[in-house]
Amino acid sequence: MNRSELVAALSERAEVTRKDADAVLAAFAEVVGEVVAKGDEKVTIPGFLTFERTHRAARTARNPQTGDPIQIPAGFSAKVSAGSKLKEAAKGK
């Protein structure tokens, strides 16, 4: 399902216009992005998803072409965890 299909499904299910559903989806993505960028808290939709920022330590890797070691600096990444209801849906229950 792509974004336009998701917007169509949301608008149909919530009985709102596609424009309103698209605005809500865009606002949701913006808010989650801002909270994750700050990194001081996580966004949780109980039973569905959790979004949070995680720290990645500096490490040494290898250049696959030459085999030389290279340093990868520390940084941050986003972590998305599935909740219990989403996991059950994925199992087909």
PDB file of C-alpha atoms in Angstrom:
ATOM      1  CA  MET A   1       0.000   0.000   0.000  1.00  0.00           C
ATOM      2  CA  ASN A   2       1.463   3.361  -0.996  1.00  0.00           C
ATOM      3  CA  ARG A   3       0.676   6.794   0.460  1.00  0.00           C
ATOM      4  CA  SER A   4      -2.226   7.611  -1.887  1.00  0.00           C
ATOM      5  CA  GLU A   5      -3.844   4.225  -1.218  1.00  0.00           C
ATOM      6  CA  LEU A   6      -3.412   4.763   2.532  1.00  0.00           C
ATOM      7  CA  VAL A   7      -4.972   8.238   2.307  1.00  0.00           C
ATOM      8  CA  ALA A   8      -7.904   6.798   0.347  1.00  0.00           C
ATOM      9  CA  ALA A   9      -8.419   4.018   2.906  1.00  0.00           C
ATOM     10  CA  LEU A  10      -8.208   6.446   5.827  1.00  0.00           C
ATOM     11  CA  SER A  11     -10.658   8.880   4.260  1.00  0.00           C
ATOM     12  CA  GLU A  12     -13.116   6.086   3.555  1.00  0.00           C
ATOM     13  CA  ARG A  13     -12.843   4.540   7.030  1.00  0.00           C
ATOM     14  CA  ALA A  14     -13.021   7.871   8.905  1.00  0.00           C
ATOM     15  CA  GLU A  15     -15.632   9.334   6.537  1.00  0.00           C
ATOM     16  CA  VAL A  16     -13.582  12.462   5.804  1.00  0.00           C
ATOM     17  CA  THR A  17     -12.283  13.933   2.563  1.00  0.00           C
ATOM     18  CA  ARG A  18      -9.039  12.691   1.068  1.00  0.00           C
ATOM     19  CA  LYS A  19      -7.590  16.169   1.552  1.00  0.00           C
ATOM     20  CA  ASP A  20      -8.323  16.039   5.293  1.00  0.00           C
ATOM     21  CA  ALA A  21      -6.947  12.497   5.611  1.00  0.00           C
ATOM     22  CA  ASP A  22      -3.780  13.535   3.755  1.00  0.00           C
ATOM     23  CA  ALA A  23      -3.373  16.549   6.051  1.00  0.00           C
ATOM     24  CA  VAL A  24      -3.695  14.360   9.149  1.00  0.00           C
ATOM     25  CA  LEU A  25      -1.186  11.837   7.786  1.00  0.00           C
ATOM     26  CA  ALA A  26       1.288  14.631   6.947  1.00  0.00           C
ATOM     27  CA  ALA A  27       0.851  16.189  10.397  1.00  0.00           C
ATOM     28  CA  PHE A  28       1.364  12.801  12.063  1.00  0.00           C
ATOM     29  CA  ALA A  29       4.594  12.219  10.140  1.00  0.00           C
ATOM     30  CA  GLU A  30       5.802  15.721  11.008  1.00  0.00           C
ATOM     31  CA  VAL A  31       5.076  15.361  14.724  1.00  0.00           C
ATOM     32  CA  VAL A  32       6.711  11.926  14.939  1.00  0.00           C
ATOM     33  CA  GLY A  33       9.748  13.242  13.063  1.00  0.00           C
ATOM     34  CA  GLU A  34      10.105  16.202  15.428  1.00  0.00           C
ATOM     35  CA  VAL A  35       9.820  14.067  18.566  1.00  0.00           C
ATOM     36  CA  VAL A  36      12.284  11.467  17.265  1.00  0.00           C
ATOM     37  CA  ALA A  37      14.706  14.230  16.199  1.00  0.00           C
ATOM     38  CA  LYS A  38      14.694  15.642  19.752  1.00  0.00           C
ATOM     39  CA  GLY A  39      15.410  12.182  21.126  1.00  0.00           C
ATOM     40  CA  ASP A  40      14.229  12.837  24.676  1.00  0.00           C
ATOM     41  CA  GLU A  41      11.040  10.785  24.426  1.00  0.00           C
ATOM     42  CA  LYS A  42       9.413   8.165  22.264  1.00  0.00           C
ATOM     43  CA  VAL A  43       6.088   8.166  20.448  1.00  0.00           C
ATOM     44  CA  THR A  44       3.889   5.207  21.363  1.00  0.00           C
ATOM     45  CA  ILE A  45       0.595   4.137  19.868  1.00  0.00           C
ATOM     46  CA  PRO A  46      -0.386   1.400  22.359  1.00  0.00           C
ATOM     47  CA  GLY A  47      -0.604  -2.024  20.786  1.00  0.00           C
ATOM     48  CA  PHE A  48       0.470  -0.725  17.387  1.00  0.00           C
ATOM     49  CA  LEU A  49       3.841   1.039  17.007  1.00  0.00           C
ATOM     50  CA  THR A  50       6.584   2.762  18.966  1.00  0.00           C
ATOM     51  CA  PHE A  51       8.988   5.268  17.400  1.00  0.00           C
ATOM     52  CA  GLU A  52      12.208   6.260  19.161  1.00  0.00           C
ATOM     53  CA  ARG A  53      15.696   7.585  18.532  1.00  0.00           C
ATOM     54  CA  THR A  54      18.612   5.309  19.376  1.00  0.00           C
ATOM     55  CA  HIS A  55      22.321   6.000  19.716  1.00  0.00           C
ATOM     56  CA  ARG A  56      24.747   4.074  17.518  1.00  0.00           C
ATOM     57  CA  ALA A  57      28.269   3.753  18.871  1.00  0.00           C
ATOM     58  CA  ALA A  58      31.343   4.463  16.769  1.00  0.00           C
ATOM     59  CA  ARG A  59      32.757   1.335  15.194  1.00  0.00           C
ATOM     60  CA  THR A  60      35.364  -0.006  12.829  1.00  0.00           C
ATOM     61  CA  ALA A  61      34.204  -1.559   9.555  1.00  0.00           C
ATOM     62  CA  ARG A  62      35.925  -2.832   6.421  1.00  0.00           C
ATOM     63  CA  ASN A  63      35.860  -1.359   2.943  1.00  0.00           C
ATOM     64  CA  PRO A  64      34.404  -4.241   0.887  1.00  0.00           C
ATOM     65  CA  GLN A  65      36.518  -3.395  -2.178  1.00  0.00           C
ATOM     66  CA  THR A  66      39.917  -3.018  -0.535  1.00  0.00           C
ATOM     67  CA  GLY A  67      39.484  -4.726   2.827  1.00  0.00           C
ATOM     68  CA  ASP A  68      40.965  -1.671   4.593  1.00  0.00           C
ATOM     69  CA  PRO A  69      39.491  -0.809   7.980  1.00  0.00           C
ATOM     70  CA  ILE A  70      37.466   2.403   8.133  1.00  0.00           C
ATOM     71  CA  GLN A  71      36.094   4.295  11.120  1.00  0.00           C
ATOM     72  CA  ILE A  72      32.347   4.882  11.235  1.00  0.00           C
ATOM     73  CA  PRO A  73      31.500   7.735  13.630  1.00  0.00           C
ATOM     74  CA  ALA A  74      28.888   7.536  16.368  1.00  0.00           C
ATOM     75  CA  GLY A  75      25.445   8.743  15.425  1.00  0.00           C
ATOM     76  CA  PHE A  76      21.736   8.299  15.847  1.00  0.00           C
ATOM     77  CA  SER A  77      19.104   6.222  14.087  1.00  0.00           C
ATOM     78  CA  ALA A  78      15.352   5.764  14.298  1.00  0.00           C
ATOM     79  CA  LYS A  79      13.858   2.610  15.747  1.00  0.00           C
ATOM     80  CA  VAL A  80      10.310   1.462  15.038  1.00  0.00           C
ATOM     81  CA  SER A  81       8.915  -1.388  17.135  1.00  0.00           C
ATOM     82  CA  ALA A  82       5.705  -3.281  16.448  1.00  0.00           C
ATOM     83  CA  GLY A  83       3.154  -3.496  19.246  1.00  0.00           C
ATOM     84  CA  SER A  84       1.249  -6.578  20.348  1.00  0.00           C
ATOM     85  CA  LYS A  85      -1.870  -5.952  18.224  1.00  0.00           C
ATOM     86  CA  LEU A  86       0.226  -5.393  15.092  1.00  0.00           C
ATOM     87  CA  LYS A  87       2.221  -8.554  15.785  1.00  0.00           C
ATOM     88  CA  GLU A  88      -0.999 -10.568  16.177  1.00  0.00           C
ATOM     89  CA  ALA A  89      -2.358  -9.113  12.917  1.00  0.00           C
ATOM     90  CA  ALA A  90       0.851 -10.121  11.134  1.00  0.00           C
ATOM     91  CA  LYS A  91       0.380 -13.672  12.388  1.00  0.00           C
ATOM     92  CA  GLY A  92      -3.074 -13.726  10.832  1.00  0.00           C
ATOM     93  CA  LYS A  93      -4.996 -14.011  14.084  1.00  0.00           C
TER      94      LYS A  93
END
